[in-house]
PDB file of C-alpha atoms and ligand atoms in Angstrom:
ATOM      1  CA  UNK A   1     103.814 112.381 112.572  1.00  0.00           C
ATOM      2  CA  UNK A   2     101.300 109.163 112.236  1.00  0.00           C
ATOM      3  CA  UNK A   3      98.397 109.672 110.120  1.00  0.00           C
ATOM      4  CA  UNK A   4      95.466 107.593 109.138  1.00  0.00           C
ATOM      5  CA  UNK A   5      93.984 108.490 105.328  1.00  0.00           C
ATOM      6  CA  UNK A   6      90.047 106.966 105.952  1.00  0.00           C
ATOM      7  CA  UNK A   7      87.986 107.153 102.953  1.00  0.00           C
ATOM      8  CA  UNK A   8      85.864 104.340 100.340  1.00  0.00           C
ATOM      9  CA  UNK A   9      87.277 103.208  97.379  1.00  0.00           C
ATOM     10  CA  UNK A  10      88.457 105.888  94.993  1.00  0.00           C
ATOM     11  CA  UNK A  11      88.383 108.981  97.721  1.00  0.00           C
ATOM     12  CA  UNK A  12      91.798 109.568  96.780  1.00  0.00           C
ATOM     13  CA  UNK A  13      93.680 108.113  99.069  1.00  0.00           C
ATOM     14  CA  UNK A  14      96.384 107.003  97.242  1.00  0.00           C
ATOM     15  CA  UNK A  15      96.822 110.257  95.218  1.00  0.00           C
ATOM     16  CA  UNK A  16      96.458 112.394  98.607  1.00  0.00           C
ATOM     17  CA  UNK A  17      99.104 110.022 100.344  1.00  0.00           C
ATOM     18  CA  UNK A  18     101.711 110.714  97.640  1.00  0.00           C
ATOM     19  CA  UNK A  19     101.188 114.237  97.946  1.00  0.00           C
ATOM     20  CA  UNK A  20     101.701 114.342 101.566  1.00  0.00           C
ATOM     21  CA  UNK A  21     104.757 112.555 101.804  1.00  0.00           C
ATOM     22  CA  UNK A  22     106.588 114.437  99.620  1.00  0.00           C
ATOM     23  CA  UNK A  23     105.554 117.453 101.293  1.00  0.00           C
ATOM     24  CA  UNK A  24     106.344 115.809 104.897  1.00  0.00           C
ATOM     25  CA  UNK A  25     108.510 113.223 104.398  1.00  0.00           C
ATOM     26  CA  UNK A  26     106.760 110.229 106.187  1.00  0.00           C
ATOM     27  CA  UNK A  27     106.594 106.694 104.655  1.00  0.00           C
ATOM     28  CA  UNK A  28     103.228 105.818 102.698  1.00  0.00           C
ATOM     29  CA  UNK A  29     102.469 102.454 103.571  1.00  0.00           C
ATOM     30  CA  UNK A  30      99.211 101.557 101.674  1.00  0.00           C
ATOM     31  CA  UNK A  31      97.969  97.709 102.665  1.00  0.00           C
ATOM     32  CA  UNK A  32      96.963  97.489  98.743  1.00  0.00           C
ATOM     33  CA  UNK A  33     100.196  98.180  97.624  1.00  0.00           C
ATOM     34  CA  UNK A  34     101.807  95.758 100.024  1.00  0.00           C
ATOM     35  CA  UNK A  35      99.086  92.998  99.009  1.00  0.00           C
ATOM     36  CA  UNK A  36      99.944  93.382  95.285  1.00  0.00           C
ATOM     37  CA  UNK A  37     103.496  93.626  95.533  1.00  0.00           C
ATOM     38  CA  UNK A  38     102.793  89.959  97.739  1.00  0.00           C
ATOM     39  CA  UNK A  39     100.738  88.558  94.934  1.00  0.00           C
ATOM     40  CA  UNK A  40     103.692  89.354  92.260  1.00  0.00           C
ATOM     41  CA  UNK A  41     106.426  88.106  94.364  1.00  0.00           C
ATOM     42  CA  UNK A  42     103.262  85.218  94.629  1.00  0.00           C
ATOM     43  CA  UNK A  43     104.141  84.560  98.131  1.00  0.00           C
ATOM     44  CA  UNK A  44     102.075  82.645 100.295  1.00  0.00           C
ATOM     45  CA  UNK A  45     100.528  85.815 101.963  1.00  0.00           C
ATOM     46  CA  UNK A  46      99.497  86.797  98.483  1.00  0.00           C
ATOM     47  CA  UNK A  47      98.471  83.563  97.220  1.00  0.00           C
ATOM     48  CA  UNK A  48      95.720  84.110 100.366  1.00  0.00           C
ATOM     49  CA  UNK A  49      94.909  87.323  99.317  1.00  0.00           C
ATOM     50  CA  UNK A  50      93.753  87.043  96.053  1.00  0.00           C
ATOM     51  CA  UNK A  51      90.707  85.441  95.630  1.00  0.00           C
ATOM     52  CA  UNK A  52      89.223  88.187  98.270  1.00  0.00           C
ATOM     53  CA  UNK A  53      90.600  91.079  96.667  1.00  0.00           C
ATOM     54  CA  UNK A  54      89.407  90.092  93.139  1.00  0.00           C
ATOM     55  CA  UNK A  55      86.155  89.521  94.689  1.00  0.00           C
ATOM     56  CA  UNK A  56      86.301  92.505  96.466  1.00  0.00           C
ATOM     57  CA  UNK A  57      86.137  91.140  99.678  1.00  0.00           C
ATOM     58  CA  UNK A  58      88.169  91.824 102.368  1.00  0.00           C
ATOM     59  CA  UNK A  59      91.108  89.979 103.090  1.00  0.00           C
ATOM     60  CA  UNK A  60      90.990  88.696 106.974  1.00  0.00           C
ATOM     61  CA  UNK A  61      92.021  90.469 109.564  1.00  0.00           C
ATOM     62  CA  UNK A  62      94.670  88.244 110.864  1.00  0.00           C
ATOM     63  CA  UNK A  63      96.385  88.340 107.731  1.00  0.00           C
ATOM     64  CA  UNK A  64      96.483  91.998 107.273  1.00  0.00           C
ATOM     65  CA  UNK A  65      97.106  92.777 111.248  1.00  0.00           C
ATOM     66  CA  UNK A  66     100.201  90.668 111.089  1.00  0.00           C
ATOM     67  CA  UNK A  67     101.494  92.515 107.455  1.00  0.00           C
ATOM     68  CA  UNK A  68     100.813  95.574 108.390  1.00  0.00           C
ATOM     69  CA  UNK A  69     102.147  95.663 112.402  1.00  0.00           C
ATOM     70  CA  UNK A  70     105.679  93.982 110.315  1.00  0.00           C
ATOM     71  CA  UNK A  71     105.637  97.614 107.677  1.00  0.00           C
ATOM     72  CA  UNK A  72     104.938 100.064 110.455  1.00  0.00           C
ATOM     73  CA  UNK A  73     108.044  98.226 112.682  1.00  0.00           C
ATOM     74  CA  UNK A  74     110.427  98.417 110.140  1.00  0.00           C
ATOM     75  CA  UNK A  75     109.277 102.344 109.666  1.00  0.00           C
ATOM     76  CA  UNK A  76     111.766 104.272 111.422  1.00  0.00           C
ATOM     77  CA  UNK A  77     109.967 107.481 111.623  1.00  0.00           C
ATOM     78  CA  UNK A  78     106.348 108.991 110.857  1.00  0.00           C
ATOM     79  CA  UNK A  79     103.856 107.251 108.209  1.00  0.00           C
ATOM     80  CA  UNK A  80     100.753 107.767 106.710  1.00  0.00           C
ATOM     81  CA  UNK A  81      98.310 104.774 106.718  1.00  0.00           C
ATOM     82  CA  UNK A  82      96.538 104.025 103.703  1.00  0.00           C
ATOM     83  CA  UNK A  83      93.769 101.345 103.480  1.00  0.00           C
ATOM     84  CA  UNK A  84      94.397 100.312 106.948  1.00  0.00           C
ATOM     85  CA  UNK A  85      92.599  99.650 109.110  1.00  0.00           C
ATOM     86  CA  UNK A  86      89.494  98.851 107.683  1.00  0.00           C
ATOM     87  CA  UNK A  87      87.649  97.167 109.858  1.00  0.00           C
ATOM     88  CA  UNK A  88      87.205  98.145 113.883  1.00  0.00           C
ATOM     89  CA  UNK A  89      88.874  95.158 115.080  1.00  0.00           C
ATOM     90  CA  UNK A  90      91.933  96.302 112.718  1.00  0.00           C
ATOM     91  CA  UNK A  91      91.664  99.435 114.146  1.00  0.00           C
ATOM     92  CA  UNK A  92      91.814  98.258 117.568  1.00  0.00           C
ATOM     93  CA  UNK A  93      94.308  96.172 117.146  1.00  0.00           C
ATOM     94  CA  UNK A  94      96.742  98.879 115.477  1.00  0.00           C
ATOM     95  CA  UNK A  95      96.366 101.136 118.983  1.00  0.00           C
ATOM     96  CA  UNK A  96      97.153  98.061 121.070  1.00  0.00           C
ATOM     97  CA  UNK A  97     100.105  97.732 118.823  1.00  0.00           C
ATOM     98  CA  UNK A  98     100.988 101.476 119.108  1.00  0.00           C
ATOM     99  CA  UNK A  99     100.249 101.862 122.680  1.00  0.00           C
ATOM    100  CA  UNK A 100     102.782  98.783 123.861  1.00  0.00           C
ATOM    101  CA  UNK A 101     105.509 100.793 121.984  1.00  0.00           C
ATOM    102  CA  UNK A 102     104.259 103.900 124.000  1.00  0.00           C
ATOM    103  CA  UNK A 103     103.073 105.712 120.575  1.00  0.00           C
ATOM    104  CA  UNK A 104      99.822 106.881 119.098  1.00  0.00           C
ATOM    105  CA  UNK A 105      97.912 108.208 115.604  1.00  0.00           C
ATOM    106  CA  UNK A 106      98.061 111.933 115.678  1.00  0.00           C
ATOM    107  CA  UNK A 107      95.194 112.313 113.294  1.00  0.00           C
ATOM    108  CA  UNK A 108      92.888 110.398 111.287  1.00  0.00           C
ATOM    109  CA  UNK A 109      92.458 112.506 107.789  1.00  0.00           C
ATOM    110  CA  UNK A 110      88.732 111.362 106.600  1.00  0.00           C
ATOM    111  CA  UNK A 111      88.497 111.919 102.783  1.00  0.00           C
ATOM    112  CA  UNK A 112      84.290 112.070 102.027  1.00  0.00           C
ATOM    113  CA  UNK A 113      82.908 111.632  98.970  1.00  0.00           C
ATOM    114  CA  UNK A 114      79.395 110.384  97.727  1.00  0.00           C
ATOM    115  CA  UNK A 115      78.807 106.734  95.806  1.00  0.00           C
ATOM    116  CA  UNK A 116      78.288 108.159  92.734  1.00  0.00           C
ATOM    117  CA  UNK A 117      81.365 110.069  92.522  1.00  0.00           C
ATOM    118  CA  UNK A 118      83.455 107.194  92.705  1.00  0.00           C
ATOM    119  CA  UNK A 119      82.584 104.649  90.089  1.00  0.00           C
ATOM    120  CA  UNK A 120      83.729 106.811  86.746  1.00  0.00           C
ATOM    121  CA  UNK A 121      86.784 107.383  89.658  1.00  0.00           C
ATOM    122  CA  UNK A 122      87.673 103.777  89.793  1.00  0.00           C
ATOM    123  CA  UNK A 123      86.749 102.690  86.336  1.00  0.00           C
ATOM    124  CA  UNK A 124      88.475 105.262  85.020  1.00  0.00           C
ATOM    125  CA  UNK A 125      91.555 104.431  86.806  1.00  0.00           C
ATOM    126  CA  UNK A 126      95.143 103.529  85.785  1.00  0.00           C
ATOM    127  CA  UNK A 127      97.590 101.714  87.141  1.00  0.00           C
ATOM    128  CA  UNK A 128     101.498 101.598  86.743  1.00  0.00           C
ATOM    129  CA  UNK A 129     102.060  97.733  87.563  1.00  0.00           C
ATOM    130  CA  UNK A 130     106.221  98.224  87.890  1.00  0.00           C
ATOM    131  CA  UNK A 131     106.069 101.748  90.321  1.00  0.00           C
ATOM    132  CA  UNK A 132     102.760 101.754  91.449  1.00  0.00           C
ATOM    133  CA  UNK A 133     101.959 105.593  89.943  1.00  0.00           C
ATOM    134  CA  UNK A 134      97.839 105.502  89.493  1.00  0.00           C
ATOM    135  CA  UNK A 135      96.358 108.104  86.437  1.00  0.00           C
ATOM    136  CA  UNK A 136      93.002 108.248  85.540  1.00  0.00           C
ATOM    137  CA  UNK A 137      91.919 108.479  81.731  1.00  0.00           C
ATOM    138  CA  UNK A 138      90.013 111.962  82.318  1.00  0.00           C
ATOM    139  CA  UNK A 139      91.343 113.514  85.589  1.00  0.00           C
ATOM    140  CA  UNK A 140      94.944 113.078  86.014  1.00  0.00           C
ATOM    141  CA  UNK A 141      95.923 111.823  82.558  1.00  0.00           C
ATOM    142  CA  UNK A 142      99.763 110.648  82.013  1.00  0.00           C
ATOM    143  CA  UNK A 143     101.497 112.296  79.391  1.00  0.00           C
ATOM    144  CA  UNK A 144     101.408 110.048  76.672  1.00  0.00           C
ATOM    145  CA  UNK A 145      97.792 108.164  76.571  1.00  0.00           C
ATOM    146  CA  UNK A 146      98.635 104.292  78.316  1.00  0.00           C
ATOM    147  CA  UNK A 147     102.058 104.874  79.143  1.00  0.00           C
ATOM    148  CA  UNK A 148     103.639 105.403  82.940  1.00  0.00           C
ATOM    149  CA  UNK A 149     105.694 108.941  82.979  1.00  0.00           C
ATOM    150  CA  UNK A 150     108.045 106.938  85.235  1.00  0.00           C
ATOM    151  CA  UNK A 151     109.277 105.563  81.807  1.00  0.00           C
ATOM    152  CA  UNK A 152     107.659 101.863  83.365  1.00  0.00           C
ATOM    153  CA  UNK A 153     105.816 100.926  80.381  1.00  0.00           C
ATOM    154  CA  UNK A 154     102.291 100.511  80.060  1.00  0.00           C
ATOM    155  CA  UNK A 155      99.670 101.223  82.327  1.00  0.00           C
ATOM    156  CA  UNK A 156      96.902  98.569  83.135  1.00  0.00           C
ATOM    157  CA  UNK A 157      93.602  98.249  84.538  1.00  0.00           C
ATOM    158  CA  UNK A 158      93.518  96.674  88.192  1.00  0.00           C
ATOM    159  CA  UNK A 159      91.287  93.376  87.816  1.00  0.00           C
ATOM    160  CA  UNK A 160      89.301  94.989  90.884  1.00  0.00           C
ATOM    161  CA  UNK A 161      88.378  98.143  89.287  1.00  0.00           C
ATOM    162  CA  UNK A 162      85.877  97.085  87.121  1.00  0.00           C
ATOM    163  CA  UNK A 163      81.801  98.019  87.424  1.00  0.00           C
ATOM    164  CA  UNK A 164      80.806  94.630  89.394  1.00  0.00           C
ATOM    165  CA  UNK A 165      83.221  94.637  91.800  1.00  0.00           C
ATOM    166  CA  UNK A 166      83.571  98.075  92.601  1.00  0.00           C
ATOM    167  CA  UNK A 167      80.132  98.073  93.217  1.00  0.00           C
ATOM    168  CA  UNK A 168      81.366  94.598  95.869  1.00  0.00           C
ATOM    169  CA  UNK A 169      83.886  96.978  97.422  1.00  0.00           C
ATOM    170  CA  UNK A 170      81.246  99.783  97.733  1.00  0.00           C
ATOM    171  CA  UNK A 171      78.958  97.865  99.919  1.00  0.00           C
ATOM    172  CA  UNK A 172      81.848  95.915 101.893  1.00  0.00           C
ATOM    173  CA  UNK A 173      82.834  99.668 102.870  1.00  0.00           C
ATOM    174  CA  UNK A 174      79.311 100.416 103.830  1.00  0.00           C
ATOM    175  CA  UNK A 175      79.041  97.295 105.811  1.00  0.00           C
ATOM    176  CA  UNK A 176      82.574  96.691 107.518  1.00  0.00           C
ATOM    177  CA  UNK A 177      84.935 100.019 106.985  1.00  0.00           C
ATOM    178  CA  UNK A 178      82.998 103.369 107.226  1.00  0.00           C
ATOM    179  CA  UNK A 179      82.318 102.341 111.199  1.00  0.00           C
ATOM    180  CA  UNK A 180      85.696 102.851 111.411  1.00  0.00           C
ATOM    181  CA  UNK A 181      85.434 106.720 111.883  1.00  0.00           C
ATOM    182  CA  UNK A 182      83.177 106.225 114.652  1.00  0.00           C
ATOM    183  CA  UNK A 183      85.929 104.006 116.467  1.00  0.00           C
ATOM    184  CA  UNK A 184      87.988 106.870 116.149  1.00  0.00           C
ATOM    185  CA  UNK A 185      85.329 109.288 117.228  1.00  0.00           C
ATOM    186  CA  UNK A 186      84.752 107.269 119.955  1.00  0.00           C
ATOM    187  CA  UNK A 187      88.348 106.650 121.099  1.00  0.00           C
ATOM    188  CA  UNK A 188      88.421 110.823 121.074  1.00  0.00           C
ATOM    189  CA  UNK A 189      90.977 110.923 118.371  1.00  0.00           C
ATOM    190  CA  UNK A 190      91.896 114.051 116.177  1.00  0.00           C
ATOM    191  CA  UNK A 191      89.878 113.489 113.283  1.00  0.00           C
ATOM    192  CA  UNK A 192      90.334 115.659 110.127  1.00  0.00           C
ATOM    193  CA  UNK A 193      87.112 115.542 107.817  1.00  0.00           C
ATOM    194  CA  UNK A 194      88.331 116.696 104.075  1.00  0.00           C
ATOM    195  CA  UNK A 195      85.701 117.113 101.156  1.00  0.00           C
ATOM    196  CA  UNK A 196      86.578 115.153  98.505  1.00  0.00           C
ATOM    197  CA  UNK A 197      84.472 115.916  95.951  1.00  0.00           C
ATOM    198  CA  UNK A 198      86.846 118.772  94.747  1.00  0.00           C
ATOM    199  CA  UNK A 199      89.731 118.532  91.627  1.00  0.00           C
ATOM    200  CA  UNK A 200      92.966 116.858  93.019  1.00  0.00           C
ATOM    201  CA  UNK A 201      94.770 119.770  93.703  1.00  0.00           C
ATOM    202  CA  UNK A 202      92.051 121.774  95.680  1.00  0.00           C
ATOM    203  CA  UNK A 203      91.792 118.470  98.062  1.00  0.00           C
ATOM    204  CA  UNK A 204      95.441 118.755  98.402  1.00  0.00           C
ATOM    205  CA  UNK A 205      95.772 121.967  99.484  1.00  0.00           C
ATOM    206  CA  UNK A 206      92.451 121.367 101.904  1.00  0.00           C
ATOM    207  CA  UNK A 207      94.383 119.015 104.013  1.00  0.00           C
ATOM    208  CA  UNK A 208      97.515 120.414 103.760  1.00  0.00           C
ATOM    209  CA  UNK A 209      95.893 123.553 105.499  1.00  0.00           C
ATOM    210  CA  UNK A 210      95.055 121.600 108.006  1.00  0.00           C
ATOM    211  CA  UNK A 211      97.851 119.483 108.386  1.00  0.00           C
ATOM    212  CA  UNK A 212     100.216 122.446 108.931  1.00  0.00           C
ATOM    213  CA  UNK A 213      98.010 123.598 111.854  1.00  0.00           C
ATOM    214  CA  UNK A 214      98.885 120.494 113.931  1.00  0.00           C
ATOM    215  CA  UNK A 215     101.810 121.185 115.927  1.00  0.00           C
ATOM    216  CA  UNK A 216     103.838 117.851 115.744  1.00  0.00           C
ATOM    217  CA  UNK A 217     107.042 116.807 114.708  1.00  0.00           C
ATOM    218  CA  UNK A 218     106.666 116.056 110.857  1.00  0.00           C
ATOM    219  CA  UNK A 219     108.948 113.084 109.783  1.00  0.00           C
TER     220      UNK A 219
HETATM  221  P1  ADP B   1      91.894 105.386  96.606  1.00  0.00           P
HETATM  222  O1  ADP B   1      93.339 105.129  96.972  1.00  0.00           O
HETATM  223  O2  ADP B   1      91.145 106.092  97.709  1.00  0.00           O
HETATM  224  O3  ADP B   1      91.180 104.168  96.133  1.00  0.00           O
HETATM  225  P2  ADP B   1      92.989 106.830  94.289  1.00  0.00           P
HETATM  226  O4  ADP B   1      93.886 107.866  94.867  1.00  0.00           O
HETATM  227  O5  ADP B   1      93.612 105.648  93.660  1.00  0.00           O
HETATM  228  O6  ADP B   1      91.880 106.413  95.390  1.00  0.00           O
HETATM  229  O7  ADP B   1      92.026 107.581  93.234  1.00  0.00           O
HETATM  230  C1  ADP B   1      91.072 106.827  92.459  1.00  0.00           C
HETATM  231  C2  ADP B   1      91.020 107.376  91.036  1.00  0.00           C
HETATM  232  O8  ADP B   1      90.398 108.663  91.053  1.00  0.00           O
HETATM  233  C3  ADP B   1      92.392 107.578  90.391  1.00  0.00           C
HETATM  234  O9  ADP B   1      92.286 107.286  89.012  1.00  0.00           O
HETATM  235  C4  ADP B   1      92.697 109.067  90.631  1.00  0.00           C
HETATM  236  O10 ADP B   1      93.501 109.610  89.580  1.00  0.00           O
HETATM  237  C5  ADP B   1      91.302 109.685  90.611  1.00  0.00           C
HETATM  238  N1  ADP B   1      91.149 110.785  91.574  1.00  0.00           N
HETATM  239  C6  ADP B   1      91.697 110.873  92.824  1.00  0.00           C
HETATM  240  N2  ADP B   1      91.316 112.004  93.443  1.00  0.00           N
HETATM  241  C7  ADP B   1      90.477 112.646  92.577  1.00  0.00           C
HETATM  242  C8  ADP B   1      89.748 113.900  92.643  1.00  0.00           C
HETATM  243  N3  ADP B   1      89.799 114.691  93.722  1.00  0.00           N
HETATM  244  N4  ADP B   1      88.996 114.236  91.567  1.00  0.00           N
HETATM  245  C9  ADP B   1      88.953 113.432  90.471  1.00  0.00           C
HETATM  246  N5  ADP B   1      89.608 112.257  90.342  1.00  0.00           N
HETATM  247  C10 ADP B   1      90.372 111.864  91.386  1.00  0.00           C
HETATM  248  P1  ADP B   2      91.304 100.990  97.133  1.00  0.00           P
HETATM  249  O1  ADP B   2      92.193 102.017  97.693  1.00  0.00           O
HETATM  250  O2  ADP B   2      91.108 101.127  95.672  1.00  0.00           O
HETATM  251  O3  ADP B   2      90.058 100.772  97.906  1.00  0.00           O
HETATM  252  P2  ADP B   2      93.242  99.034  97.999  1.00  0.00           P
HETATM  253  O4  ADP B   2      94.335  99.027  97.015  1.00  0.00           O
HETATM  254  O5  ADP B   2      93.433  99.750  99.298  1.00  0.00           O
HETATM  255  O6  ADP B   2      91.960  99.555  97.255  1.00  0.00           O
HETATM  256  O7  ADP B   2      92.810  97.547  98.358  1.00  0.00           O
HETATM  257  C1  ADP B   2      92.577  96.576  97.373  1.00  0.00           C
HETATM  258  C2  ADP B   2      92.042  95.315  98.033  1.00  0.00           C
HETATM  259  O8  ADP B   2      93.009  94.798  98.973  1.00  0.00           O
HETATM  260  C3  ADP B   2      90.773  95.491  98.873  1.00  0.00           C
HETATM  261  O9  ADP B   2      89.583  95.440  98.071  1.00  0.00           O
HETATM  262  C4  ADP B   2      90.871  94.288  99.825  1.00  0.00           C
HETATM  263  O10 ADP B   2      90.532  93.071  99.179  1.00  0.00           O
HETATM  264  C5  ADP B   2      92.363  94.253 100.114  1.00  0.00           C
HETATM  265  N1  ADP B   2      92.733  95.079 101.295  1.00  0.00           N
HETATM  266  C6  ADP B   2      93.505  96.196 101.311  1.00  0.00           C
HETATM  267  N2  ADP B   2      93.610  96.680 102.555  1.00  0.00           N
HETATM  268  C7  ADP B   2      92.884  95.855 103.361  1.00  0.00           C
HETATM  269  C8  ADP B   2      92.589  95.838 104.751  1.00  0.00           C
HETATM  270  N3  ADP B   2      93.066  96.779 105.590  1.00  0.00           N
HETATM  271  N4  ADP B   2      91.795  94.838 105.222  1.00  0.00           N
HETATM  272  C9  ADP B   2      91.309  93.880 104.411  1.00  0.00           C
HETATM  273  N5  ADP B   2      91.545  93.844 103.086  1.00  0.00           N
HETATM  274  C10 ADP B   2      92.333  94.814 102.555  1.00  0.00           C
END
């Protein structure tokens, strides 16, 4: 199964993606994760990345087309897309990609959740810098206050989840990424709309009702 997780900054994406892996055993292959894990190897890709995502911008879509097309060819079976694509041309680059190999996306899971929701979601969030595990100070706390439970060390801020340029990211969805859905609609894929604005586990269990209903070979 190939799944697209759509959603602004602090949906849940991340959180949701973990969650569905383990239950279906796909790869997660989140275009943040592979950016930062760039910048601390500080390869060239990365060294290109950074100023946009500390800005809040969005990195370009050559750069991320290319990285991303290389993850989901070394993928051997299903995956679940996470921050990608982002913009339409991403998008329609990803199904010419797909198509030439004679595949498709079987759904697009669409996590919705108002503006104002999100900032305490992002400000408030934690990040393991070694494993990637993300917490947030109020809603999914780690057992000892700072720490990772992956026995990492200590948890950190991201640089981009502060107030001004969350607020950047915000907008940038607004502008470039939530037209993405309508691509999709458009293109008269599956697409799964999930409310968001529910506790973590209730959002889980939303999609993983409807996941089950699709009749496709998990893995
Ligand atoms: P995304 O990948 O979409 O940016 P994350 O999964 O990293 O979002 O979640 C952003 C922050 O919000 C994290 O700190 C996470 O713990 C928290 N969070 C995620 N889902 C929920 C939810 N349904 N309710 C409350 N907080 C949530
Ligand atoms: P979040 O889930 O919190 O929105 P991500 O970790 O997915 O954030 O992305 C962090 C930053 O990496 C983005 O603000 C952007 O600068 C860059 N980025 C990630 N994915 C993409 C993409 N598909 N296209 C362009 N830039 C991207």
């Amino acid at each position: 199964m190939k799944l697209i997780l759509l959603g602004p900054p602090g949906a849940g994406k991340g959180t949701q993606c973990k969650r569905i892996i383990e239950k279906y055993g796909m790869e997660h292959l989140s275009s943040g994760d592979i950016l930062r894990a760039e910048r601390a190897e500080d390869t060239e890709l990365g060294q290109k990345a950074q100023s946009y995502m500390d800005s809040g911008q969005l990195v370009p879509d050559d750069i991320i087309i290319g990285m991303m097309i290389k993850a989901m060819t070394k993928s051997s079976g299903g995956y679940v897309l996470d921050g990608f694509p982002r913009t339409t041309v991403q998008g329609e680059e990803l199904d010419k990609a797909l198509a030439a190999e004679g595949e498709k996306i079987n759904a697009i899971v669409n996590l919705e959740v108002d503006d104002e929701v999100i900032m305490p979601r992002m400000t408030g969030r934690r990040s393991c810098p070694k494993c990637g595990a993300v917490y947030h100070i109020e809603n999914l706390k780690p057992r000892v206050e700072g720490v990772c439970d992956n026995g990492c060390g200590e948890l950190v801020q991201r640089p981009d989840d502060t107030l001004e340029v969350v607020s950047n990211r915000l907008k940038v969805y607004h502008e470039q990424t939530s037209a993405v859905v309508g691509y999709y609609k458009d293109s008269g894929s599956l697409i799964i709309n999930i409310n968001a604005d529910q506790p973590i586990e209730e959002v889980t269990a939303s999609i993983f009702a409807e996941l089950d209903k699709l009749n496709v070979q998990v893995g």
